[in-house]
Coordinates of C-alpha atoms in Angstrom, one line a residue:
Chain A
M1 CA 0.0 0.0 0.0
R2 CA 2.9 2.3 -0.7
A3 CA 1.9 5.9 -1.1
R4 CA 3.5 9.0 -2.5
L5 CA 3.0 12.7 -1.9
G6 CA 5.1 14.3 -4.6
P7 CA 8.6 13.9 -3.3
L8 CA 7.5 12.0 -0.1
E9 CA 7.2 8.3 -0.5
L10 CA 5.8 6.2 2.4
P11 CA 5.0 2.5 3.0
N12 CA 1.3 3.3 3.4
P13 CA -0.9 6.4 3.3
V14 CA -1.9 6.5 6.9
L15 CA -0.3 9.1 9.1
A16 CA -0.7 9.8 12.8
A17 CA -2.0 13.4 12.8
A18 CA -0.3 16.2 14.6
G19 CA -0.9 16.5 18.3
C20 CA -2.4 13.0 18.6
A21 CA 0.7 10.9 18.7
G22 CA 2.5 12.6 21.6
A23 CA 6.2 12.2 21.1
G24 CA 5.7 8.8 19.5
R25 CA 6.8 6.8 22.6
E26 CA 3.3 6.8 24.0
L27 CA 1.9 5.1 20.9
A28 CA 4.8 2.7 20.6
Q29 CA 3.5 0.9 23.6
F30 CA 0.6 -0.3 21.4
I31 CA 1.7 -0.1 17.8
D32 CA 4.9 -0.4 15.8
V33 CA 5.5 3.2 14.9
A34 CA 7.6 2.0 11.9
R35 CA 4.4 0.5 10.3
V36 CA 2.5 3.8 10.3
G37 CA 3.0 5.8 7.1
A38 CA 4.5 8.6 9.1
I39 CA 4.2 10.1 12.5
I40 CA 3.4 13.8 12.4
S41 CA 4.8 15.3 15.6
K42 CA 3.0 17.5 18.0
S43 CA 3.4 21.1 16.8
I44 CA 6.8 22.2 17.8
M45 CA 7.6 25.8 18.8
T46 CA 10.9 27.6 19.5
E47 CA 10.6 27.6 23.3
P48 CA 9.1 25.2 25.8
R49 CA 5.4 26.0 26.4
T50 CA 3.1 25.1 29.3
G51 CA -0.1 25.4 27.3
N52 CA -3.4 26.4 28.8
P53 CA -4.9 25.8 32.2
A54 CA -7.2 22.8 32.8
P55 CA -9.9 21.8 32.0
R56 CA -8.6 21.6 28.5
L57 CA -10.8 18.9 27.1
A58 CA -14.5 18.3 26.8
E59 CA -16.3 15.4 25.2
T60 CA -19.1 16.4 22.8
P61 CA -21.2 14.1 20.5
S62 CA -18.7 12.2 18.3
G63 CA -16.1 14.9 19.1
L64 CA -13.6 16.2 21.5
L65 CA -13.2 19.9 22.2
N66 CA -9.7 20.9 23.2
S67 CA -7.8 24.0 24.2
V68 CA -4.4 22.4 25.1
G69 CA -2.6 25.6 23.9
L70 CA 0.3 23.9 22.2
Q71 CA 2.0 22.6 25.3
G72 CA 5.4 21.3 24.2
P73 CA 9.1 20.9 25.0
G74 CA 10.4 23.4 22.4
I75 CA 12.5 22.6 19.4
D76 CA 15.8 22.0 21.2
A77 CA 14.3 19.2 23.3
F78 CA 12.4 17.9 20.3
L79 CA 15.6 17.6 18.2
Q80 CA 17.7 16.2 21.0
R81 CA 15.2 13.7 22.5
D82 CA 12.0 13.0 20.5
L83 CA 13.2 13.1 16.9
P84 CA 16.1 10.7 17.4
W85 CA 13.9 8.4 19.4
L86 CA 11.3 8.2 16.6
L87 CA 14.0 7.7 13.9
S88 CA 15.8 5.0 15.9
H89 CA 12.4 3.1 16.0
G90 CA 12.1 3.2 12.3
A91 CA 9.4 5.9 12.1
R92 CA 9.2 8.4 9.3
V93 CA 8.7 11.8 10.9
V94 CA 6.8 14.8 9.6
V95 CA 7.5 17.7 11.9
S96 CA 4.6 20.0 12.6
I97 CA 5.7 23.5 13.5
A98 CA 3.8 26.4 15.1
G99 CA 4.9 30.0 15.5
Q100 CA 3.6 33.2 17.0
T101 CA 5.2 35.3 14.2
V102 CA 6.0 34.7 10.6
R103 CA 9.7 35.0 11.7
E104 CA 9.3 32.2 14.2
Y105 CA 8.1 29.8 11.6
G106 CA 11.1 30.7 9.4
A107 CA 13.4 30.2 12.3
L108 CA 12.0 26.8 13.1
A109 CA 12.3 25.8 9.5
A110 CA 16.0 26.8 9.5
R111 CA 16.6 24.6 12.6
L112 CA 14.9 21.7 10.9
S113 CA 17.1 22.1 7.8
D114 CA 20.1 21.1 9.9
A115 CA 18.3 18.0 11.4
A116 CA 18.7 14.6 9.7
G117 CA 15.7 12.4 9.1
V118 CA 12.9 14.9 8.7
S119 CA 10.6 13.5 6.0
A120 CA 8.5 16.6 5.7
V121 CA 7.4 19.7 7.5
E122 CA 3.8 20.5 8.3
I123 CA 2.9 24.1 9.0
N124 CA 0.3 24.5 11.7
L125 CA -1.4 27.7 10.6
S126 CA -4.1 27.6 13.3
C127 CA -1.9 29.6 15.7
P128 CA -2.5 33.1 17.0
N129 CA -0.5 35.7 15.1
A130 CA 1.2 37.9 17.8
E131 CA 1.6 40.6 15.2
D132 CA -2.1 40.7 14.3
A133 CA -3.9 40.8 17.7
G134 CA -4.0 37.0 17.9
R135 CA -5.8 36.4 14.7
L136 CA -5.0 32.9 13.4
F137 CA -2.5 32.8 10.5
A138 CA -4.8 30.3 8.7
L139 CA -7.7 32.8 8.5
D140 CA -6.2 35.2 6.0
P141 CA -4.9 33.9 2.6
T142 CA -2.2 36.5 2.4
T143 CA -0.9 35.8 6.0
A144 CA -1.0 32.1 5.4
G145 CA 0.9 32.5 2.2
S146 CA 3.6 34.6 3.9
V147 CA 4.1 31.9 6.5
V148 CA 4.6 29.3 3.8
A149 CA 7.0 31.5 2.0
A150 CA 9.0 32.1 5.1
V151 CA 9.2 28.4 5.8
R152 CA 10.0 27.5 2.2
A153 CA 12.8 30.2 2.1
S154 CA 14.5 28.8 5.2
L155 CA 14.0 25.1 4.7
R156 CA 16.3 22.7 2.8
H157 CA 14.9 22.2 -0.7
D158 CA 14.6 18.5 -0.4
I159 CA 12.2 18.6 2.6
P160 CA 8.6 19.0 1.4
V161 CA 6.3 21.5 3.1
F162 CA 2.7 20.9 3.8
A163 CA 0.4 23.8 5.0
K164 CA -2.3 22.7 7.4
L165 CA -5.4 24.8 6.9
S166 CA -8.3 25.7 9.1
P167 CA -11.8 24.9 7.9
D168 CA -13.0 28.1 9.8
V169 CA -12.7 30.3 6.7
T170 CA -15.2 31.5 4.1
D171 CA -13.1 30.3 1.2
I172 CA -10.6 27.5 1.9
V173 CA -9.7 27.3 -1.8
A174 CA -8.4 30.9 -1.6
V175 CA -6.2 30.0 1.4
A176 CA -5.0 26.9 -0.4
G177 CA -4.2 29.0 -3.5
T178 CA -1.9 31.4 -1.7
C179 CA -0.2 28.6 0.2
V180 CA 0.5 26.7 -3.1
A181 CA 1.6 29.9 -4.8
A182 CA 4.0 30.6 -1.9
G183 CA 5.7 27.2 -2.4
A184 CA 3.8 24.7 -0.4
D185 CA 4.4 21.2 -1.8
G186 CA 1.1 20.0 -0.4
L187 CA -1.8 20.7 1.9
S188 CA -3.2 19.1 5.1
L189 CA -6.9 19.5 5.3
V190 CA -8.3 20.1 7.9
N191 CA -7.3 21.4 11.3
V192 CA -9.9 21.6 14.1
V193 CA -13.2 23.5 13.9
L194 CA -13.7 26.1 16.6
G195 CA -16.4 25.1 19.0
M196 CA -17.6 25.5 22.5
A197 CA -19.5 23.6 25.2
I198 CA -21.1 25.0 28.4
D199 CA -21.7 22.8 31.5
P200 CA -25.3 23.4 32.6
A201 CA -24.4 22.2 36.1
T202 CA -21.8 24.9 36.6
M203 CA -23.3 27.3 34.1
R204 CA -19.7 28.0 32.9
P205 CA -17.8 27.1 29.8
A206 CA -16.6 23.5 29.9
L207 CA -13.0 24.6 28.9
A208 CA -10.9 26.9 30.9
G209 CA -10.1 28.7 27.6
A210 CA -13.9 29.1 27.0
Y211 CA -13.8 27.8 23.4
G212 CA -11.5 25.4 21.6
G213 CA -10.9 23.1 18.7
L214 CA -13.5 20.4 17.8
S215 CA -12.1 17.2 16.3
G216 CA -13.3 13.7 15.8
P217 CA -16.0 12.1 13.6
A218 CA -18.2 15.1 14.2
I219 CA -16.1 17.1 11.8
R220 CA -15.5 14.5 9.2
P221 CA -18.1 15.9 6.8
V222 CA -16.3 19.3 7.0
A223 CA -13.0 17.6 6.2
V224 CA -14.6 15.7 3.2
R225 CA -16.0 19.0 1.9
C226 CA -12.8 20.9 2.2
V227 CA -10.7 18.1 0.6
W228 CA -13.3 17.9 -2.2
Q229 CA -13.2 21.7 -2.9
V230 CA -9.4 22.0 -2.8
A231 CA -8.9 18.9 -4.9
E232 CA -11.3 20.2 -7.4
A233 CA -9.4 23.5 -7.6
F234 CA -5.8 22.1 -7.4
P235 CA -5.9 18.5 -8.6
D236 CA -2.1 18.3 -8.8
V237 CA -1.4 19.3 -5.3
P238 CA -1.0 16.5 -2.8
I239 CA -3.4 16.6 0.1
I240 CA -3.2 14.9 3.5
G241 CA -6.9 14.4 4.4
T242 CA -7.4 14.7 8.2
G243 CA -10.6 15.1 10.2
G244 CA -12.6 12.5 12.1
V245 CA -11.1 9.4 10.5
R246 CA -11.9 6.4 12.7
T247 CA -12.0 3.5 10.3
G248 CA -10.6 2.3 7.0
R249 CA -13.9 3.2 5.5
D250 CA -13.6 6.8 6.7
A251 CA -10.1 7.0 5.3
L252 CA -11.5 5.7 1.9
E253 CA -14.1 8.5 1.9
L254 CA -11.4 11.1 2.2
L255 CA -9.3 9.4 -0.5
L256 CA -12.3 9.4 -2.8
A257 CA -12.8 13.1 -2.1
G258 CA -9.3 13.7 -3.4
A259 CA -6.9 13.2 -0.4
W260 CA -3.6 11.4 -1.3
M261 CA -2.9 10.4 2.3
I262 CA -4.9 10.2 5.5
G263 CA -4.2 11.6 9.0
V264 CA -5.6 9.7 11.9
G265 CA -6.0 12.0 14.9
T266 CA -8.6 12.0 17.6
A267 CA -9.4 8.3 17.0
I268 CA -6.1 7.6 18.7
M269 CA -7.5 9.0 21.9
H270 CA -10.3 6.4 21.7
D271 CA -8.1 3.6 20.4
P272 CA -4.3 3.8 20.9
S273 CA -3.8 1.3 18.0
A274 CA -6.1 3.2 15.7
C275 CA -3.4 4.0 13.1
S276 CA -2.4 0.4 12.5
R277 CA -6.0 -0.7 12.5
V278 CA -6.9 2.0 9.9
V279 CA -3.9 0.8 7.7
R280 CA -5.3 -2.7 7.8
E281 CA -8.9 -1.7 7.3
L282 CA -8.0 0.6 4.4
E283 CA -6.1 -2.2 2.6
E284 CA -9.3 -4.3 2.9
E285 CA -11.5 -1.5 1.7
V286 CA -9.4 -0.7 -1.3
A287 CA -9.3 -4.4 -2.2
A288 CA -13.0 -4.8 -1.6
I289 CA -13.9 -2.1 -4.2
G290 CA -11.6 -3.9 -6.7
A291 CA -8.9 -1.3 -6.8
D292 CA -5.3 -2.5 -7.2
Q293 CA -3.8 0.3 -5.2
V294 CA -4.6 3.4 -3.2
A295 CA -3.7 5.7 -6.0
D296 CA -6.5 4.3 -8.1
V297 CA -9.2 5.5 -5.7
I298 CA -7.8 9.0 -5.1
G299 CA -10.3 11.6 -6.2
Q300 CA -12.7 9.1 -7.7
A301 CA -15.7 10.7 -6.2
H302 CA -15.2 13.6 -8.6
G303 CA -16.2 11.3 -11.5
G304 CA -14.4 10.8 -14.8
H305 CA -15.1 14.4 -15.8
G306 CA -14.1 16.2 -12.7
R307 CA -10.9 18.3 -12.6
A308 CA -9.6 16.3 -9.8
A309 CA -10.1 13.0 -11.6
R310 CA -8.4 14.4 -14.7
G311 CA -5.5 15.8 -12.8
L312 CA -5.0 12.6 -10.9
A313 CA -5.0 10.6 -14.2
R314 CA -2.2 12.8 -15.3
Q315 CA -0.1 11.9 -12.3
G316 CA 0.8 8.5 -13.7
G317 CA 4.4 9.4 -12.8
T318 CA 3.8 10.2 -9.2
A319 CA 0.9 8.8 -7.2
G320 CA 0.0 6.3 -9.9
R321 CA 3.4 4.7 -9.8
A322 CA 3.2 3.7 -6.2
A323 CA 3.2 0.0 -5.9
S324 CA 0.4 -1.9 -4.3
P325 CA 1.1 -3.9 -1.1
Chain B
M1 CA 3.7 -14.7 34.8
T2 CA 4.6 -11.5 33.1
D3 CA 6.9 -9.2 35.1
P4 CA 5.0 -6.7 37.0
G5 CA 6.0 -3.3 35.7
A6 CA 6.0 -4.3 32.1
G7 CA 4.3 -1.8 29.8
P8 CA 0.5 -1.6 29.2
V9 CA -1.4 -3.7 26.8
Q10 CA -4.7 -3.2 24.9
V11 CA -7.0 -6.1 25.1
R12 CA -10.6 -7.1 24.5
A13 CA -11.6 -8.1 28.0
T14 CA -14.7 -10.1 29.0
V15 CA -16.9 -9.0 31.8
L16 CA -16.9 -11.6 34.5
T17 CA -19.1 -9.8 37.0
L18 CA -20.7 -6.5 37.6
R19 CA -22.1 -6.0 41.1
R20 CA -23.5 -3.1 43.2
V21 CA -21.4 -2.0 46.1
D22 CA -23.8 0.4 47.9
A23 CA -23.9 3.5 45.7
Y24 CA -21.1 2.2 43.5
H25 CA -20.5 -0.5 40.9
A26 CA -17.7 -2.9 40.8
L27 CA -16.8 -4.3 37.4
T28 CA -14.5 -7.4 37.1
L29 CA -12.9 -8.1 33.8
V30 CA -11.0 -11.2 32.6
A31 CA -7.8 -9.6 31.5
P32 CA -4.8 -11.8 32.3
A33 CA -2.3 -9.6 30.5
I34 CA -3.3 -6.6 32.5
A35 CA -3.6 -8.5 35.8
T36 CA -0.1 -10.0 35.6
R37 CA 1.5 -6.6 34.9
F38 CA -0.4 -4.7 37.5
R39 CA 1.0 -2.9 40.5
P40 CA -1.2 -1.2 43.2
G41 CA -2.1 2.4 42.3
Q42 CA -2.2 1.8 38.5
F43 CA -5.3 2.3 36.4
V44 CA -7.0 1.0 33.4
T45 CA -9.0 2.8 30.7
V46 CA -12.0 1.4 28.8
A47 CA -13.8 2.5 25.7
V48 CA -17.5 3.0 26.3
G49 CA -20.6 3.0 24.2
G50 CA -19.8 0.2 21.8
P51 CA -18.1 0.2 18.3
E52 CA -20.1 3.1 16.9
T53 CA -20.0 5.1 20.1
S54 CA -20.3 8.9 20.1
M55 CA -18.2 9.0 23.3
L56 CA -14.6 9.4 22.1
G57 CA -12.9 9.8 25.5
R58 CA -11.8 6.7 27.3
R59 CA -12.9 6.3 30.9
A60 CA -10.1 5.8 33.4
F61 CA -10.4 3.8 36.6
V62 CA -7.9 3.0 39.3
V63 CA -7.7 -0.7 39.7
H64 CA -9.3 -2.0 43.0
D65 CA -8.0 -5.5 42.8
V66 CA -6.5 -8.2 40.6
R67 CA -7.0 -11.9 41.1
P68 CA -5.4 -15.0 39.5
D69 CA -8.7 -16.8 38.7
H70 CA -9.6 -17.2 34.9
G71 CA -5.9 -16.5 34.2
G72 CA -6.2 -13.0 35.8
T73 CA -9.0 -10.6 36.5
V74 CA -9.0 -6.9 37.1
E75 CA -11.7 -5.1 39.1
F76 CA -12.5 -1.4 39.3
V77 CA -15.1 0.6 41.1
F78 CA -17.1 3.5 39.7
E79 CA -20.2 5.6 40.3
A80 CA -22.7 5.8 37.4
L81 CA -22.8 9.6 37.0
G82 CA -22.6 10.3 33.3
P83 CA -23.6 8.6 30.0
G84 CA -20.3 6.6 29.9
T85 CA -20.4 5.2 33.4
R86 CA -24.2 4.5 33.0
W87 CA -23.4 2.5 29.9
L88 CA -20.8 0.5 31.9
A89 CA -23.3 0.0 34.7
A90 CA -25.7 -1.7 32.2
L91 CA -23.1 -4.3 31.0
R92 CA -23.7 -7.9 31.7
A93 CA -21.4 -10.9 32.3
R94 CA -19.8 -12.1 29.0
D95 CA -20.0 -8.7 27.4
T96 CA -16.6 -7.5 26.1
L97 CA -14.8 -4.2 26.6
D98 CA -11.8 -2.6 25.0
A99 CA -9.4 -2.2 27.9
V100 CA -5.9 -0.7 28.2
G101 CA -3.7 -1.1 31.2
P102 CA -2.1 -1.2 33.5
L103 CA -1.3 2.5 33.2
G104 CA 0.5 5.1 35.3
R105 CA 2.9 5.3 38.2
P106 CA 2.0 2.9 41.0
F107 CA 2.3 3.5 44.7
P108 CA 6.0 3.3 45.7
V109 CA 6.4 1.1 48.8
P110 CA 8.8 1.8 51.7
K111 CA 12.2 0.0 51.7
N112 CA 11.9 -0.7 55.4
P113 CA 8.9 -1.9 57.4
S114 CA 6.9 1.3 58.2
R115 CA 3.7 2.4 59.9
C116 CA 1.5 3.4 56.9
L117 CA -1.8 5.3 56.9
L118 CA -4.0 4.6 53.9
L119 CA -6.5 7.4 53.4
G120 CA -9.4 7.3 50.9
V121 CA -12.5 9.2 50.1
G122 CA -15.5 7.7 48.3
Y123 CA -14.6 5.2 45.6
G124 CA -11.1 6.7 45.8
S125 CA -10.5 4.1 48.5
A126 CA -10.5 1.4 45.9
P127 CA -6.8 1.2 45.1
L128 CA -5.8 1.1 48.8
F129 CA -6.6 -2.5 49.5
A130 CA -4.2 -4.0 47.0
L131 CA -1.7 -1.6 48.3
A132 CA -2.4 -2.7 51.9
A133 CA -1.8 -6.3 50.9
K134 CA 1.5 -5.4 49.4
L135 CA 2.5 -3.3 52.4
T136 CA 1.6 -6.1 54.8
D137 CA 3.7 -8.5 52.8
R138 CA 6.6 -6.2 53.4
A139 CA 6.0 -6.2 57.2
C140 CA 4.5 -2.7 57.2
S141 CA 1.6 -1.9 59.5
V142 CA -1.5 -0.5 57.9
D143 CA -4.1 1.9 59.4
F144 CA -7.1 3.1 57.4
L145 CA -8.8 6.4 57.4
L146 CA -11.8 6.3 55.0
G147 CA -14.5 8.8 54.4
G148 CA -17.3 9.9 52.1
P149 CA -20.5 11.9 52.0
S150 CA -22.6 9.1 53.5
A151 CA -22.4 5.5 54.6
D152 CA -23.2 4.2 51.1
R153 CA -20.3 6.2 49.7
V154 CA -17.6 4.9 51.9
F155 CA -15.9 2.2 49.8
G156 CA -14.4 -0.8 51.6
A157 CA -15.1 0.0 55.3
L158 CA -15.5 -3.7 56.0
S159 CA -12.3 -4.7 54.2
A160 CA -10.5 -1.9 56.0
R161 CA -11.6 -3.2 59.4
R162 CA -10.6 -6.7 58.4
S163 CA -7.2 -6.0 56.9
G164 CA -6.1 -2.9 58.8
R165 CA -4.5 -2.6 62.2
S166 CA -7.0 0.1 62.7
A167 CA -9.8 1.6 60.6
T168 CA -11.3 5.0 61.2
I169 CA -14.4 6.0 59.2
T170 CA -15.9 9.4 58.8
T171 CA -19.0 10.6 56.8
A172 CA -20.2 14.1 56.1
D173 CA -23.7 13.2 57.3
G174 CA -22.6 11.1 60.3
S175 CA -24.3 8.0 58.9
L176 CA -21.2 5.9 59.4
G177 CA -18.3 6.6 61.8
A178 CA -17.5 10.1 63.0
R179 CA -19.3 13.0 61.4
G180 CA -17.1 15.3 59.3
P181 CA -14.4 15.1 56.7
V182 CA -11.5 12.7 56.9
T183 CA -9.2 15.6 57.4
A184 CA -10.9 16.3 60.8
M185 CA -9.8 12.9 62.1
L186 CA -6.4 12.9 60.4
E187 CA -4.3 14.5 63.1
Q188 CA -5.7 12.2 65.8
V189 CA -5.1 9.1 63.7
I190 CA -1.5 9.9 62.8
R191 CA -0.7 10.6 66.4
E192 CA -2.3 7.4 67.7
A193 CA -0.9 5.2 64.9
R194 CA 2.4 7.0 65.0
T195 CA 2.2 7.2 61.2
E196 CA 5.4 7.3 59.2
V197 CA 4.0 7.3 55.6
I198 CA 0.6 8.3 54.2
Y199 CA -1.0 7.0 51.0
A200 CA -4.0 9.1 50.0
S201 CA -6.5 8.7 47.2
A202 CA -9.1 11.5 47.4
P203 CA -10.4 14.6 45.6
V204 CA -7.8 17.3 45.1
P205 CA -9.0 19.6 47.9
V206 CA -8.6 16.8 50.4
L207 CA -5.2 15.8 49.1
R208 CA -4.1 19.5 49.5
D209 CA -5.3 19.5 53.2
V210 CA -3.7 16.1 53.9
T211 CA -0.4 17.2 52.4
A212 CA -0.5 20.4 54.4
L213 CA -1.0 18.6 57.7
A214 CA 1.4 15.8 56.9
T215 CA 4.1 18.4 56.1
R216 CA 3.7 19.8 59.7
Y217 CA 4.4 16.3 61.0
A218 CA 7.2 15.7 58.4
I219 CA 5.3 12.6 57.1
P220 CA 5.8 11.8 53.4
V221 CA 2.6 11.5 51.4
Q222 CA 2.0 9.6 48.2
A223 CA -1.2 11.0 46.6
S224 CA -3.3 9.4 43.9
V225 CA -5.1 12.1 42.0
D226 CA -8.5 11.7 40.3
V227 CA -8.2 14.0 37.3
P228 CA -10.5 13.6 34.3
M229 CA -8.6 11.9 31.4
A230 CA -9.6 11.4 27.8
C231 CA -6.8 9.0 26.5
G232 CA -5.0 7.7 29.6
I233 CA -1.8 7.2 27.6
G234 CA -0.3 10.6 27.5
V235 CA -1.3 12.0 24.1
C236 CA -4.4 14.2 24.8
M237 CA -2.6 16.5 27.3
G238 CA -5.9 16.9 29.2
C239 CA -5.1 15.6 32.7
V240 CA -2.4 18.1 33.6
L241 CA -1.2 19.3 37.0
P242 CA 1.6 21.7 38.0
V243 CA 4.3 19.6 39.7
T244 CA 7.7 20.7 40.9
G245 CA 10.5 18.4 39.9
T246 CA 13.3 17.3 42.3
D247 CA 15.4 19.9 40.3
G248 CA 13.1 22.7 41.6
I249 CA 11.5 23.4 38.3
T250 CA 7.7 23.4 38.0
R251 CA 6.3 21.6 35.0
I252 CA 2.8 21.0 33.7
V253 CA 2.8 17.2 33.8
R254 CA 0.3 14.6 32.7
S255 CA -1.3 12.7 35.6
C256 CA -1.8 9.7 33.4
V257 CA 1.9 9.3 32.7
D258 CA 3.7 11.0 35.6
G259 CA 0.9 10.0 38.0
P260 CA -1.7 9.2 39.0
V261 CA 0.4 8.7 42.2
F262 CA 2.5 11.7 43.0
R263 CA 4.9 12.6 45.8
A264 CA 2.4 15.0 47.4
D265 CA 4.9 17.6 48.5
L266 CA 5.9 18.2 44.8
V267 CA 2.3 18.8 43.6
R268 CA 1.3 22.5 43.7
W269 CA -2.1 21.8 45.0
D270 CA -3.2 25.4 45.3
D271 CA -2.3 25.9 41.6
V272 CA -4.1 22.9 40.2
G273 CA -6.2 24.2 37.2
T274 CA -3.9 27.1 36.6
I275 CA -0.6 27.7 34.9
P276 CA 1.8 29.0 37.6
F277 CA 3.8 32.0 36.3
D278 CA 7.1 30.2 37.1
A279 CA 6.2 26.9 35.4
L280 CA 8.6 25.9 32.6
G281 CA 7.3 27.4 29.4
A282 CA 4.7 29.7 31.1
P283 CA 4.0 32.9 29.3
G284 CA 6.9 35.2 29.9
W285 CA 9.1 32.3 31.1
K286 CA 12.6 32.5 29.9
P287 CA 15.0 29.6 29.5
K288 CA 18.1 29.8 31.7
A289 CA 21.5 29.9 30.2
D290 CA 22.4 26.5 31.8
G291 CA 20.2 24.6 29.5
H292 CA 17.0 23.9 31.4
L293 CA 15.4 23.8 28.0
H294 CA 16.4 20.2 27.7
A295 CA 14.8 19.2 30.9
G296 CA 11.3 20.0 29.5

């Protein structure tokens, strides 16, 4: 079930989504991290960060709301401790980066250029921009594009860059367009949807941060829609489809919408072996519909006349060449 | 037998029994791989609601007891308060559950025989009995101080009377034992029992008060916290507490991985639910030149 995202070739198309695989060690107690397509790290920032006060999580119907606030060890500890551990256990690592300024993203990219073994960089654009009153980078096409440009300018050329977009925008195709124009090799769709829960017992917000990011199967239709729209507009741009994937069938749905690979995120909270289970189930699903390989199903929901389907047919040399399991 | 202390496993466990224990429920699972690895103080998580569940968070429960029958069983105690625990309370024998465990840091036991006080509130008492057995095996003496809002919410009073050198019970309504909180009896109990070590499993405000009093008597406390968790394995970052390391640096740590049992004097009880300004990585926090960054 080999899969290819432009320059990035992986043994299978299932990735552990950012922020859901810890530093990798946590999952390695239950699955072989080398058998997941890739591990996308928790979003790494320049400095260690405590994140937000508790309560940080609330369970909602088929979803989890979180306002963890990017708690993390900072890039020094990540490069010294977490990245080598993942590589020594045979994992392929996509490093998610988060910044408070465009410059911080660029600085993180420069640090990663010197690190060995980074398969790709994913830019988490759902971070407050300290230079724009805390507005998320992902919300404005121009700002998102300038982050991608800063990362691309500082990062080694052979490391592909994926921009992870927020679905909380009026026109995700516009944001995708500026990110691609700024040099993104691919896109990750989607990050969390902003949401809120109030506890009737306390009459207060369920999260200390009042509102937070909704993830899980509750947002899967949003992810499918975003992947569909962006694949329609940019059929040649590799997409990592993320959002509420719990089963191989869910993964297949996103592939049909036009994703080239799949991120499994919140499902890991519910089932620590979700990634390896989805790999297995997706193999069965792809075989069950009579396809020889994952590449054959990508974008098929667009039909033979859709732009995505035409574009994907052109990619005989990239996705189409990936070998079946 | 698997070595105790080996890592956790994920298993499909069969329900052996589900019984009422006053206001609580005790669920016993056949889960040999968890039972053989278990050490007192550790917990399990279970998925609730069946395969198509809309409840994504796992439910975490400190293990009450493990037994060797059926290859190894694991029992935990809970109160049916929400949709997840109500679903659990409706299970029947031979139903199966996705279970993960044993998880977390167990109770450390003293190197030398010591006089130990085991303090529990509500179903928080559950992990204390397996601990008591282990302590007794190591020639420690065990005194119990158990409490709860009412007689039907004091877990294990009978077991405590049977297995402890002494057992003191308090209830808020006076329906069993002395009227009042456990902390009202704590000073008297530690004086009479000449307590050397306290193990406590109770709500955070009680743990804070126990720690404060024990500190005055220079008695070390190992505290098991009951903090809501969604994953139990360290990835969701939901169950965090501010804890000071032995290096003096406060970190926001996960109670599922670094706990649920903590050295109580290192937990910043008054700051639970906040981010102390001096915590590593707090807003405005600056790394020191000597490389504390790498300790994060």
